[in-house]
Amino acid sequence: MKNKLYRPFLATAIYLLTLTACQEKTPKIYTEVDINIIPKIEKVEINPGVFEFNKNTTFAVSNDEQKNAATLLQDKFKLAANWDLAITDASEKSNTVSFKEDINLAEETYKLTVTDAQITIEASGNSGYLYAVQSLRQLLPTAIESKNVVSDISWEIPNIEIEDSPRFQYRGLMLDLSRHFFDAAYIKETIDAISMLKMNVLHLHLVDDQGWRIEIKKYPKLTEVGAWRVDQEDIPWNSRTKNSPADKATYGGFLTQEELKDIVAYAQLKGIDVIPEIEMPAHVSSAIAAYPELSCLAEPIGVPSGALWPITDIYCAGKEHTFEFLEDVLTEVMDIFPSKYIHIGGDEATKTNWKTCPHCQKRIKDEDLEGVEELQSYFIKRIEKFINSKGKKLVGWDEILEGGLAPDATVMSWRGFKGGLEAAAQGHDVIMTPVSHSYFDYFQGPPEQEPAGGGGFTPLNKVYQFDPVVETMSDAEAKHVLGGQANLWAEHVPTTSHSQYMIFPRLTALAETVWSAKDLRDWDDFSRRLPAAFERYEYLGINYSKSSFIVTSKMETSVENKTVSLVLQNEYTVSDIRYALNDEPLNSGSKHYTEPIILSKTTAVKAGLFKDDVLVGNVFKDTVKFHNAVAHKTTYQTEYHKRYQGVGAYNLVNTLRGTKNFRDGRWQGWLNSAAEITIDLEKETPINKVTIGSMENQKNGIYYPTLIQVFTSKDGETFKETVAFKRPYADSSEPELKDFILECKAESARFVKVKVSTSKNEKNTNEGWLFIDEILID
C-alpha cells in the first residue's frame, strides 16, 4: 500500500523535474532585433538554436592569418571568462570555431555560419577572417569586452548565417598628431577600437606648423627643433602669441622610426593600413623652424604654439634644395610605411612669398608656368613623379586640383563634395571627407555643454547622413569614389580622453556609412543597435560622448494666442524624455514628454532622457522668459540674410535663445548691413528696457554691435530716438554670447524700432556678419 501511494508522487516529481529541466534548456528564440552588429551586415538568416562557448571550445586554424583572427577572441575569453581556449590545427566535429579558406571570396568578404555544434568562418585572407571574428564578437554578450572575469553569464550566440562585405574599399580615420601629440600606446588603442568597426585605414597627420612628429635620421633638427614648441597650453588656441626662435620650447614629442614600424606592424595584424601624411608645400612652419633655408625668405622662425593664418612660411618651390630635402624625407618615410598611399597634404598654401621670391619666379619662367597657382601644380606633380618611382601613389587634399592635377593623384575632398566631383569627372580616384559630415573636431552637442571644439556642429545623426557617392555622379564617376574618412584635427583636443570623446560614437555612425549598402541604412535601426555599442565602450574604457542623449528645444510662436509651444527633442526618434516645470523635481516620476508644452508666462523647464526609469545624459535647463514683445508682429526694414533666417518672421520674439553654434538655426544674420526691425506691441505699453541678444565669433566673421539705437512711436508713423548705445570694436579670439541692455526710463509706446549695426575695423575690409537671436522688451 505504501508503494502504491508513493508511485503517483514519484511520477509527479519526476515529471516536474523533467519539465523544469526542459524549461532551463529551452534556448532563447533570437530574432533580428537581437542582432546589434555595427556596421549593419549585408545578409543574415537566423535559425533555431544557439552555440554556447565553454572552457572546452577550440579554434581550428590552418594558417597564421586565421590564427591571428582567432587570437583576438581567445584573448577576450581569457579576460572575461578566465578560459584559455585552445587554438589547434585540427577541426573537431563539435564545440569548435573552424576557419576555412575560400579563395573565391573577395578580399574583405566573409561568411559566418553558426550551428548548435560549431561555428564556421570562411574568407580568402586576413581581413575577411578578422571581420568575421569582429561580427562574432558583437554577437556575444557585451560583457565579452570586460577586463575582469564575469560570472553567471551564458556565452551563447544564435544559430545564424551571415554573408558580409564592404560597400567601399577605403574606410578611414585621420588622427592629427601635430597640433597635440599622441603617443604610440594611444595610437594602438585607437587601432583596436576602429578595427572592431571594420575600418581599414588609419591616416596619421605627422607634420604641420605646430609640430613635426616623425624621426628623420638624415635631418635630426626636424625633431630636435620642429617637434617642440613654447608651452602655451593654458591659453585658448586662437589667442596664443607668436614664438621667437630664441624662446624655450618644451611642449611636444615625436615618434621614432622604430615606434612607427611597430605601430604599422600592429595595425597590419588588425587589418588596418597606416597612411603617413607629410605636409607640403604649406603647414610646414615646424620644418622651416628647423631648417630656415627651406623657405623663400630663409629667416629663422619659432614653431607656432597655436593658430596661424595666413600660412605664408611655406617651402620655396624655386630652390632645388627643397626637392632634395623632400625626396630624402619621403624616402625614409616610405621605408617605414608599406602603405600604397603617401599623403602630401597640399592644402591652404598662401603663396605671398612665391610672388616675390626670385627663386620661385625663375622657376615659373624656366618651366613656362602661368603663375604661382601653376607653380603649386608643378610642385605636386614633381613630388608625385618621385613617389610613383618608388611604387607608391600620391594622395592629397582637394587643393592639389589647383593649377592642374597630377596625373595619377588621388584627391581627398574636404571642402565639401565639389573637389571630389571635379576629380572624379577628370578620371581621378576620390576619398570623400567633407567638413560638413566628417570633421570630428566639431561640436556634437550644444557648445555650452561640450568640451572645446573647432566651432562647427556635427552631431551623430548628421554623420549618419554621410554618403561618399553624390547623387549627381554618373556611374563612371561613382566608380572613382574609393570611400570616406573621418578627420580629428587636434587644435582643441589636448588629451587622449578628449580625443576618444570626439571620435566615439560618431565613428560608429561613419563606419556604417562606408561599409553597409545604402539601402540597408536606417537611422532608427542604427539607434536601436547603438546601446550595445555603448555598453562595449563602457567595458573597454573608451570615453565616448553621450551628446546624442542631450535634450534640446525649439519654439513655435502663436501670434493669435500670444503663447509659445515648447518642443523637446534629442537625436533619437524614439526617446523617453521627461520634464518638470518651475520648482518641480526631475526624476523617474516626472511627466513624459509626448506633445509640445504650451507656455504663456515665464517658466523654468528641466528635462532629460530616461532609460529604464534612470536619467541618462545631461539635464536640459532653460527659463522661457516672456517679455512684452513675445509673439508680436515684427516688421523688417532690412531683411535678414537667406543663409541665417532663424525660424523666420517671429524669430526675434519667440523666446528661443541662440547658442555658440552659429549654425543652430536660432540666429538671424545680416551681412555688411545694419539690422532694422520694428515690433508692434498692439497697445501702448511702458518700456523700461530693451535687450538685444547677440553673438561674436570673429574667427567666422561675426561681430558684436558697435551701435544700437532704440526708437519709439505711438502711431507707427513718427518715431523718436529713445536711447542709444555705442561701443568700440575690440579683438576677441573665442566665441561669445552677450545681451546688450538699454534702459529706457519707462517710455510708453506701441511701436519699438531697433537699429543695430557693427562698424568697420582695421582688421576687416567689410563689416562682416551681425547676429541677433532675440529682442526682449520689458
mmCIF file of N, CA and C in Angstrom, residues 376-482:
data_model
loop_
_atom_site.group_PDB
_atom_site.id
_atom_site.type_symbol
_atom_site.label_atom_id
_atom_site.label_comp_id
_atom_site.label_asym_id
_atom_site.label_seq_id
_atom_site.Cartn_x
_atom_site.Cartn_y
_atom_site.Cartn_z
ATOM 1 N N GLN A 376 52.294 75.686 -57.911
ATOM 2 C CA GLN A 376 51.902 74.647 -56.949
ATOM 3 C C GLN A 376 51.640 73.333 -57.676
ATOM 4 N N SER A 377 50.998 73.395 -58.825
ATOM 5 C CA SER A 377 50.755 72.187 -59.605
ATOM 6 C C SER A 377 52.082 71.533 -60.008
ATOM 7 N N TYR A 378 53.037 72.361 -60.425
ATOM 8 C CA TYR A 378 54.382 71.848 -60.753
ATOM 9 C C TYR A 378 54.983 71.137 -59.544
ATOM 10 N N PHE A 379 54.850 71.769 -58.378
ATOM 11 C CA PHE A 379 55.390 71.218 -57.134
ATOM 12 C C PHE A 379 54.794 69.833 -56.871
ATOM 13 N N ILE A 380 53.467 69.746 -56.920
ATOM 14 C CA ILE A 380 52.783 68.492 -56.611
ATOM 15 C C ILE A 380 53.114 67.423 -57.653
ATOM 16 N N LYS A 381 53.109 67.798 -58.918
ATOM 17 C CA LYS A 381 53.401 66.824 -59.978
ATOM 18 C C LYS A 381 54.827 66.282 -59.851
ATOM 19 N N ARG A 382 55.758 67.151 -59.480
ATOM 20 C CA ARG A 382 57.145 66.698 -59.329
ATOM 21 C C ARG A 382 57.270 65.721 -58.166
ATOM 22 N N ILE A 383 56.594 66.034 -57.063
ATOM 23 C CA ILE A 383 56.617 65.121 -55.910
ATOM 24 C C ILE A 383 55.925 63.811 -56.267
ATOM 25 N N GLU A 384 54.818 63.895 -57.015
ATOM 26 C CA GLU A 384 54.120 62.674 -57.398
ATOM 27 C C GLU A 384 55.016 61.763 -58.249
ATOM 28 N N LYS A 385 55.758 62.365 -59.160
ATOM 29 C CA LYS A 385 56.638 61.574 -60.023
ATOM 30 C C LYS A 385 57.649 60.805 -59.188
ATOM 31 N N PHE A 386 58.159 61.456 -58.149
ATOM 32 C CA PHE A 386 59.114 60.777 -57.266
ATOM 33 C C PHE A 386 58.424 59.661 -56.488
ATOM 34 N N ILE A 387 57.245 59.939 -55.946
ATOM 35 C CA ILE A 387 56.510 58.934 -55.177
ATOM 36 C C ILE A 387 56.165 57.739 -56.062
ATOM 37 N N ASN A 388 55.715 58.012 -57.278
ATOM 38 C CA ASN A 388 55.387 56.929 -58.215
ATOM 39 C C ASN A 388 56.608 56.076 -58.534
ATOM 40 N N SER A 389 57.785 56.713 -58.594
ATOM 41 C CA SER A 389 59.012 55.970 -58.919
ATOM 42 C C SER A 389 59.355 54.958 -57.846
ATOM 43 N N LYS A 390 58.784 55.146 -56.651
ATOM 44 C CA LYS A 390 59.004 54.215 -55.542
ATOM 45 C C LYS A 390 57.866 53.209 -55.406
ATOM 46 N N GLY A 391 56.979 53.186 -56.412
ATOM 47 C CA GLY A 391 55.875 52.222 -56.383
ATOM 48 C C GLY A 391 54.713 52.628 -55.513
ATOM 49 N N LYS A 392 54.612 53.918 -55.194
ATOM 50 C CA LYS A 392 53.534 54.416 -54.331
ATOM 51 C C LYS A 392 52.630 55.362 -55.106
ATOM 52 N N LYS A 393 51.479 55.679 -54.497
ATOM 53 C CA LYS A 393 50.548 56.630 -55.089
ATOM 54 C C LYS A 393 50.406 57.846 -54.194
ATOM 55 N N LEU A 394 50.282 59.011 -54.806
ATOM 56 C CA LEU A 394 50.116 60.255 -54.059
ATOM 57 C C LEU A 394 48.643 60.501 -53.783
ATOM 58 N N VAL A 395 48.348 60.936 -52.549
ATOM 59 C CA VAL A 395 47.017 61.407 -52.206
ATOM 60 C C VAL A 395 47.184 62.746 -51.500
ATOM 61 N N GLY A 396 46.263 63.672 -51.771
ATOM 62 C CA GLY A 396 46.343 64.994 -51.154
ATOM 63 C C GLY A 396 44.967 65.597 -50.984
ATOM 64 N N TRP A 397 44.900 66.670 -50.189
ATOM 65 C CA TRP A 397 43.646 67.403 -50.007
ATOM 66 C C TRP A 397 43.246 68.054 -51.337
ATOM 67 N N ASP A 398 41.996 68.476 -51.442
ATOM 68 C CA ASP A 398 41.483 68.855 -52.763
ATOM 69 C C ASP A 398 42.146 70.095 -53.361
ATOM 70 N N GLU A 399 42.946 70.824 -52.578
ATOM 71 C CA GLU A 399 43.680 71.957 -53.164
ATOM 72 C C GLU A 399 44.699 71.516 -54.211
ATOM 73 N N ILE A 400 45.052 70.232 -54.225
ATOM 74 C CA ILE A 400 46.018 69.789 -55.243
ATOM 75 C C ILE A 400 45.423 69.866 -56.645
ATOM 76 N N LEU A 401 44.112 70.138 -56.724
ATOM 77 C CA LEU A 401 43.478 70.355 -58.029
ATOM 78 C C LEU A 401 43.896 71.690 -58.645
ATOM 79 N N GLU A 402 44.331 72.633 -57.790
ATOM 80 C CA GLU A 402 44.618 73.985 -58.257
ATOM 81 C C GLU A 402 45.797 73.991 -59.232
ATOM 82 N N GLY A 403 45.585 74.602 -60.375
ATOM 83 C CA GLY A 403 46.643 74.703 -61.365
ATOM 84 C C GLY A 403 46.801 73.464 -62.219
ATOM 85 N N GLY A 404 45.979 72.460 -62.001
ATOM 86 C CA GLY A 404 46.090 71.221 -62.769
ATOM 87 C C GLY A 404 46.528 70.066 -61.898
ATOM 88 N N LEU A 405 45.794 68.968 -61.951
ATOM 89 C CA LEU A 405 46.038 67.844 -61.049
ATOM 90 C C LEU A 405 47.132 66.926 -61.575
ATOM 91 N N ALA A 406 47.958 66.442 -60.648
ATOM 92 C CA ALA A 406 48.986 65.472 -61.003
ATOM 93 C C ALA A 406 48.329 64.239 -61.629
ATOM 94 N N PRO A 407 49.018 63.585 -62.584
ATOM 95 C CA PRO A 407 48.375 62.561 -63.441
ATOM 96 C C PRO A 407 47.702 61.413 -62.703
ATOM 97 N N ASP A 408 48.336 60.877 -61.674
ATOM 98 C CA ASP A 408 47.825 59.659 -61.042
ATOM 99 C C ASP A 408 47.401 59.902 -59.596
ATOM 100 N N ALA A 409 47.195 61.168 -59.244
ATOM 101 C CA ALA A 409 46.918 61.517 -57.846
ATOM 102 C C ALA A 409 45.496 61.144 -57.440
ATOM 103 N N THR A 410 45.351 60.858 -56.145
ATOM 104 C CA THR A 410 44.043 60.621 -55.542
ATOM 105 C C THR A 410 43.695 61.831 -54.694
ATOM 106 N N VAL A 411 42.450 62.286 -54.781
ATOM 107 C CA VAL A 411 42.025 63.509 -54.099
ATOM 108 C C VAL A 411 41.196 63.172 -52.866
ATOM 109 N N MET A 412 41.564 63.793 -51.731
ATOM 110 C CA MET A 412 40.727 63.761 -50.538
ATOM 111 C C MET A 412 39.919 65.053 -50.524
ATOM 112 N N SER A 413 38.630 64.928 -50.736
ATOM 113 C CA SER A 413 37.771 66.098 -50.861
ATOM 114 C C SER A 413 37.244 66.511 -49.496
ATOM 115 N N TRP A 414 37.756 67.635 -48.978
ATOM 116 C CA TRP A 414 37.369 68.072 -47.622
ATOM 117 C C TRP A 414 36.514 69.332 -47.645
ATOM 118 N N ARG A 415 36.677 70.177 -48.670
ATOM 119 C CA ARG A 415 35.896 71.421 -48.713
ATOM 120 C C ARG A 415 34.524 71.132 -49.342
ATOM 121 N N GLY A 416 33.792 70.240 -48.718
ATOM 122 C CA GLY A 416 32.544 69.768 -49.297
ATOM 123 C C GLY A 416 32.808 68.649 -50.292
ATOM 124 N N PHE A 417 31.868 68.449 -51.205
ATOM 125 C CA PHE A 417 31.965 67.366 -52.190
ATOM 126 C C PHE A 417 32.463 67.854 -53.550
ATOM 127 N N LYS A 418 32.592 69.173 -53.699
ATOM 128 C CA LYS A 418 32.901 69.746 -55.003
ATOM 129 C C LYS A 418 34.229 69.231 -55.571
ATOM 130 N N GLY A 419 35.280 69.239 -54.730
ATOM 131 C CA GLY A 419 36.585 68.772 -55.199
ATOM 132 C C GLY A 419 36.532 67.325 -55.650
ATOM 133 N N GLY A 420 35.777 66.514 -54.922
ATOM 134 C CA GLY A 420 35.638 65.118 -55.292
ATOM 135 C C GLY A 420 34.899 64.948 -56.602
ATOM 136 N N LEU A 421 33.860 65.748 -56.783
ATOM 137 C CA LEU A 421 33.116 65.706 -58.046
ATOM 138 C C LEU A 421 34.007 66.074 -59.222
ATOM 139 N N GLU A 422 34.788 67.130 -59.034
ATOM 140 C CA GLU A 422 35.675 67.598 -60.098
ATOM 141 C C GLU A 422 36.739 66.552 -60.423
ATOM 142 N N ALA A 423 37.337 65.977 -59.373
ATOM 143 C CA ALA A 423 38.395 64.986 -59.589
ATOM 144 C C ALA A 423 37.841 63.730 -60.265
ATOM 145 N N ALA A 424 36.680 63.259 -59.807
ATOM 146 C CA ALA A 424 36.088 62.057 -60.411
ATOM 147 C C ALA A 424 35.738 62.296 -61.875
ATOM 148 N N ALA A 425 35.261 63.513 -62.176
ATOM 149 C CA ALA A 425 34.930 63.838 -63.559
ATOM 150 C C ALA A 425 36.169 63.808 -64.451
ATOM 151 N N GLN A 426 37.341 64.086 -63.841
ATOM 152 C CA GLN A 426 38.599 64.047 -64.587
ATOM 153 C C GLN A 426 39.209 62.639 -64.619
ATOM 154 N N GLY A 427 38.525 61.695 -63.992
ATOM 155 C CA GLY A 427 39.006 60.321 -64.007
ATOM 156 C C GLY A 427 39.949 59.962 -62.887
ATOM 157 N N HIS A 428 39.956 60.773 -61.810
ATOM 158 C CA HIS A 428 40.840 60.510 -60.675
ATOM 159 C C HIS A 428 40.065 59.837 -59.546
ATOM 160 N N ASP A 429 40.748 59.010 -58.783
ATOM 161 C CA ASP A 429 40.140 58.401 -57.604
ATOM 162 C C ASP A 429 39.925 59.455 -56.528
ATOM 163 N N VAL A 430 38.883 59.233 -55.726
ATOM 164 C CA VAL A 430 38.458 60.218 -54.742
ATOM 165 C C VAL A 430 38.164 59.533 -53.413
ATOM 166 N N ILE A 431 38.564 60.182 -52.327
ATOM 167 C CA ILE A 431 38.156 59.790 -50.979
ATOM 168 C C ILE A 431 37.387 60.969 -50.409
ATOM 169 N N MET A 432 36.128 60.763 -50.076
ATOM 170 C CA MET A 432 35.294 61.850 -49.579
ATOM 171 C C MET A 432 35.479 62.012 -48.069
ATOM 172 N N THR A 433 35.770 63.231 -47.664
ATOM 173 C CA THR A 433 35.935 63.527 -46.240
ATOM 174 C C THR A 433 35.465 64.954 -45.970
ATOM 175 N N PRO A 434 34.201 65.264 -46.309
ATOM 176 C CA PRO A 434 33.719 66.647 -46.278
ATOM 177 C C PRO A 434 33.608 67.200 -44.863
ATOM 178 N N VAL A 435 33.945 68.473 -44.747
ATOM 179 C CA VAL A 435 33.884 69.146 -43.460
ATOM 180 C C VAL A 435 32.471 69.083 -42.877
ATOM 181 N N SER A 436 31.470 69.002 -43.741
ATOM 182 C CA SER A 436 30.071 69.006 -43.301
ATOM 183 C C SER A 436 29.676 67.775 -42.504
ATOM 184 N N HIS A 437 30.321 66.624 -42.766
ATOM 185 C CA HIS A 437 29.906 65.376 -42.144
ATOM 186 C C HIS A 437 31.010 64.647 -41.387
ATOM 187 N N SER A 438 32.255 64.910 -41.710
ATOM 188 C CA SER A 438 33.296 64.027 -41.195
ATOM 189 C C SER A 438 34.420 64.737 -40.442
ATOM 190 N N TYR A 439 34.196 65.990 -40.049
ATOM 191 C CA TYR A 439 35.186 66.692 -39.214
ATOM 192 C C TYR A 439 34.799 66.492 -37.743
ATOM 193 N N PHE A 440 35.542 65.633 -37.082
ATOM 194 C CA PHE A 440 35.179 65.238 -35.728
ATOM 195 C C PHE A 440 35.742 66.169 -34.659
ATOM 196 N N ASP A 441 36.448 67.231 -35.057
ATOM 197 C CA ASP A 441 36.836 68.241 -34.073
ATOM 198 C C ASP A 441 35.676 69.204 -33.818
ATOM 199 N N TYR A 442 34.607 69.108 -34.603
ATOM 200 C CA TYR A 442 33.448 69.977 -34.413
ATOM 201 C C TYR A 442 32.588 69.470 -33.251
ATOM 202 N N PHE A 443 31.799 70.388 -32.699
ATOM 203 C CA PHE A 443 30.911 70.030 -31.590
ATOM 204 C C PHE A 443 29.893 68.996 -32.041
ATOM 205 N N GLN A 444 29.472 68.158 -31.086
ATOM 206 C CA GLN A 444 28.421 67.186 -31.391
ATOM 207 C C GLN A 444 27.186 67.393 -30.530
ATOM 208 N N GLY A 445 27.211 68.420 -29.697
ATOM 209 C CA GLY A 445 26.076 68.814 -28.884
ATOM 210 C C GLY A 445 26.132 70.317 -28.697
ATOM 211 N N PRO A 446 25.211 70.897 -27.916
ATOM 212 C CA PRO A 446 25.261 72.340 -27.658
ATOM 213 C C PRO A 446 26.646 72.733 -27.132
ATOM 214 N N PRO A 447 27.299 73.730 -27.742
ATOM 215 C CA PRO A 447 28.671 74.081 -27.347
ATOM 216 C C PRO A 447 28.832 74.370 -25.860
ATOM 217 N N GLU A 448 27.779 74.912 -25.241
ATOM 218 C CA GLU A 448 27.861 75.230 -23.813
ATOM 219 C C GLU A 448 27.997 73.976 -22.956
ATOM 220 N N GLN A 449 27.629 72.821 -23.506
ATOM 221 C CA GLN A 449 27.704 71.572 -22.746
ATOM 222 C C GLN A 449 28.823 70.658 -23.225
ATOM 223 N N GLU A 450 29.656 71.154 -24.123
ATOM 224 C CA GLU A 450 30.688 70.326 -24.737
ATOM 225 C C GLU A 450 32.086 70.812 -24.364
ATOM 226 N N PRO A 451 33.073 69.912 -24.414
ATOM 227 C CA PRO A 451 34.458 70.376 -24.290
ATOM 228 C C PRO A 451 34.836 71.196 -25.516
ATOM 229 N N ALA A 452 36.010 71.797 -25.484
ATOM 230 C CA ALA A 452 36.452 72.668 -26.570
ATOM 231 C C ALA A 452 36.377 71.944 -27.906
ATOM 232 N N GLY A 453 36.021 72.700 -28.931
ATOM 233 C CA GLY A 453 35.912 72.125 -30.265
ATOM 234 C C GLY A 453 36.237 73.151 -31.328
ATOM 235 N N GLY A 454 36.135 72.728 -32.575
ATOM 236 C CA GLY A 454 36.537 73.566 -33.686
ATOM 237 C C GLY A 454 35.528 74.616 -34.091
ATOM 238 N N GLY A 455 34.349 74.623 -33.525
ATOM 239 C CA GLY A 455 33.403 75.690 -33.791
ATOM 240 C C GLY A 455 32.206 75.279 -34.609
ATOM 241 N N GLY A 456 32.337 74.285 -35.487
ATOM 242 C CA GLY A 456 31.200 73.815 -36.263
ATOM 243 C C GLY A 456 30.354 72.853 -35.454
ATOM 244 N N PHE A 457 29.357 72.262 -36.092
ATOM 245 C CA PHE A 457 28.420 71.378 -35.397
ATOM 246 C C PHE A 457 28.163 70.149 -36.246
ATOM 247 N N THR A 458 28.606 68.999 -35.774
ATOM 248 C CA THR A 458 28.425 67.741 -36.487
ATOM 249 C C THR A 458 27.918 66.677 -35.514
ATOM 250 N N PRO A 459 26.597 66.649 -35.276
ATOM 251 C CA PRO A 459 26.047 65.651 -34.349
ATOM 252 C C PRO A 459 26.059 64.258 -34.966
ATOM 253 N N LEU A 460 25.780 63.282 -34.149
ATOM 254 C CA LEU A 460 25.814 61.882 -34.561
ATOM 255 C C LEU A 460 24.908 61.626 -35.759
ATOM 256 N N ASN A 461 23.692 62.139 -35.728
ATOM 257 C CA ASN A 461 22.765 61.852 -36.831
ATOM 258 C C ASN A 461 23.198 62.511 -38.132
ATOM 259 N N LYS A 462 23.952 63.606 -38.061
ATOM 260 C CA LYS A 462 24.480 64.235 -39.281
ATOM 261 C C LYS A 462 25.553 63.341 -39.907
ATOM 262 N N VAL A 463 26.398 62.753 -39.072
ATOM 263 C CA VAL A 463 27.413 61.831 -39.577
ATOM 264 C C VAL A 463 26.749 60.661 -40.294
ATOM 265 N N TYR A 464 25.646 60.173 -39.724
ATOM 266 C CA TYR A 464 24.972 59.015 -40.307
ATOM 267 C C TYR A 464 24.358 59.332 -41.673
ATOM 268 N N GLN A 465 24.165 60.608 -41.969
ATOM 269 C CA GLN A 465 23.615 61.006 -43.272
ATOM 270 C C GLN A 465 24.683 61.033 -44.365
ATOM 271 N N PHE A 466 25.942 60.883 -43.991
ATOM 272 C CA PHE A 466 27.048 60.960 -44.948
ATOM 273 C C PHE A 466 26.956 59.842 -45.987
ATOM 274 N N ASP A 467 27.151 60.217 -47.229
ATOM 275 C CA ASP A 467 27.285 59.219 -48.286
ATOM 276 C C ASP A 467 28.375 59.677 -49.239
ATOM 277 N N PRO A 468 29.428 58.874 -49.434
ATOM 278 C CA PRO A 468 30.546 59.298 -50.280
ATOM 279 C C PRO A 468 30.186 59.512 -51.742
ATOM 280 N N VAL A 469 29.150 58.834 -52.225
ATOM 281 C CA VAL A 469 28.754 58.980 -53.626
ATOM 282 C C VAL A 469 27.671 60.054 -53.720
ATOM 283 N N VAL A 470 27.933 61.059 -54.548
ATOM 284 C CA VAL A 470 26.980 62.146 -54.758
ATOM 285 C C VAL A 470 25.968 61.724 -55.827
ATOM 286 N N GLU A 471 24.702 62.034 -55.581
ATOM 287 C CA GLU A 471 23.631 61.562 -56.466
ATOM 288 C C GLU A 471 23.816 62.002 -57.912
ATOM 289 N N THR A 472 24.453 63.163 -58.115
ATOM 290 C CA THR A 472 24.598 63.675 -59.485
ATOM 291 C C THR A 472 25.721 62.991 -60.258
ATOM 292 N N MET A 473 26.491 62.126 -59.598
ATOM 293 C CA MET A 473 27.591 61.442 -60.280
ATOM 294 C C MET A 473 27.067 60.420 -61.276
ATOM 295 N N SER A 474 27.775 60.305 -62.382
ATOM 296 C CA SER A 474 27.492 59.214 -63.310
ATOM 297 C C SER A 474 28.041 57.916 -62.726
ATOM 298 N N ASP A 475 27.651 56.801 -63.312
ATOM 299 C CA ASP A 475 28.164 55.513 -62.833
ATOM 300 C C ASP A 475 29.688 55.462 -62.945
ATOM 301 N N ALA A 476 30.219 56.018 -64.024
ATOM 302 C CA ALA A 476 31.671 56.005 -64.221
ATOM 303 C C ALA A 476 32.367 56.849 -63.158
ATOM 304 N N GLU A 477 31.780 57.995 -62.818
ATOM 305 C CA GLU A 477 32.369 58.855 -61.788
ATOM 306 C C GLU A 477 32.267 58.198 -60.416
ATOM 307 N N ALA A 478 31.132 57.568 -60.130
ATOM 308 C CA ALA A 478 30.930 56.922 -58.828
ATOM 309 C C ALA A 478 31.953 55.822 -58.582
ATOM 310 N N LYS A 479 32.395 55.165 -59.662
ATOM 311 C CA LYS A 479 33.386 54.100 -59.509
ATOM 312 C C LYS A 479 34.734 54.631 -59.029
ATOM 313 N N HIS A 480 34.966 55.924 -59.188
ATOM 314 C CA HIS A 480 36.217 56.524 -58.728
ATOM 315 C C HIS A 480 36.180 56.884 -57.236
ATOM 316 N N VAL A 481 35.004 56.761 -56.612
ATOM 317 C CA VAL A 481 34.904 57.064 -55.178
ATOM 318 C C VAL A 481 35.362 55.836 -54.394
ATOM 319 N N LEU A 482 36.534 55.945 -53.792
ATOM 320 C CA LEU A 482 37.104 54.801 -53.055
ATOM 321 C C LEU A 482 36.426 54.591 -51.711
#
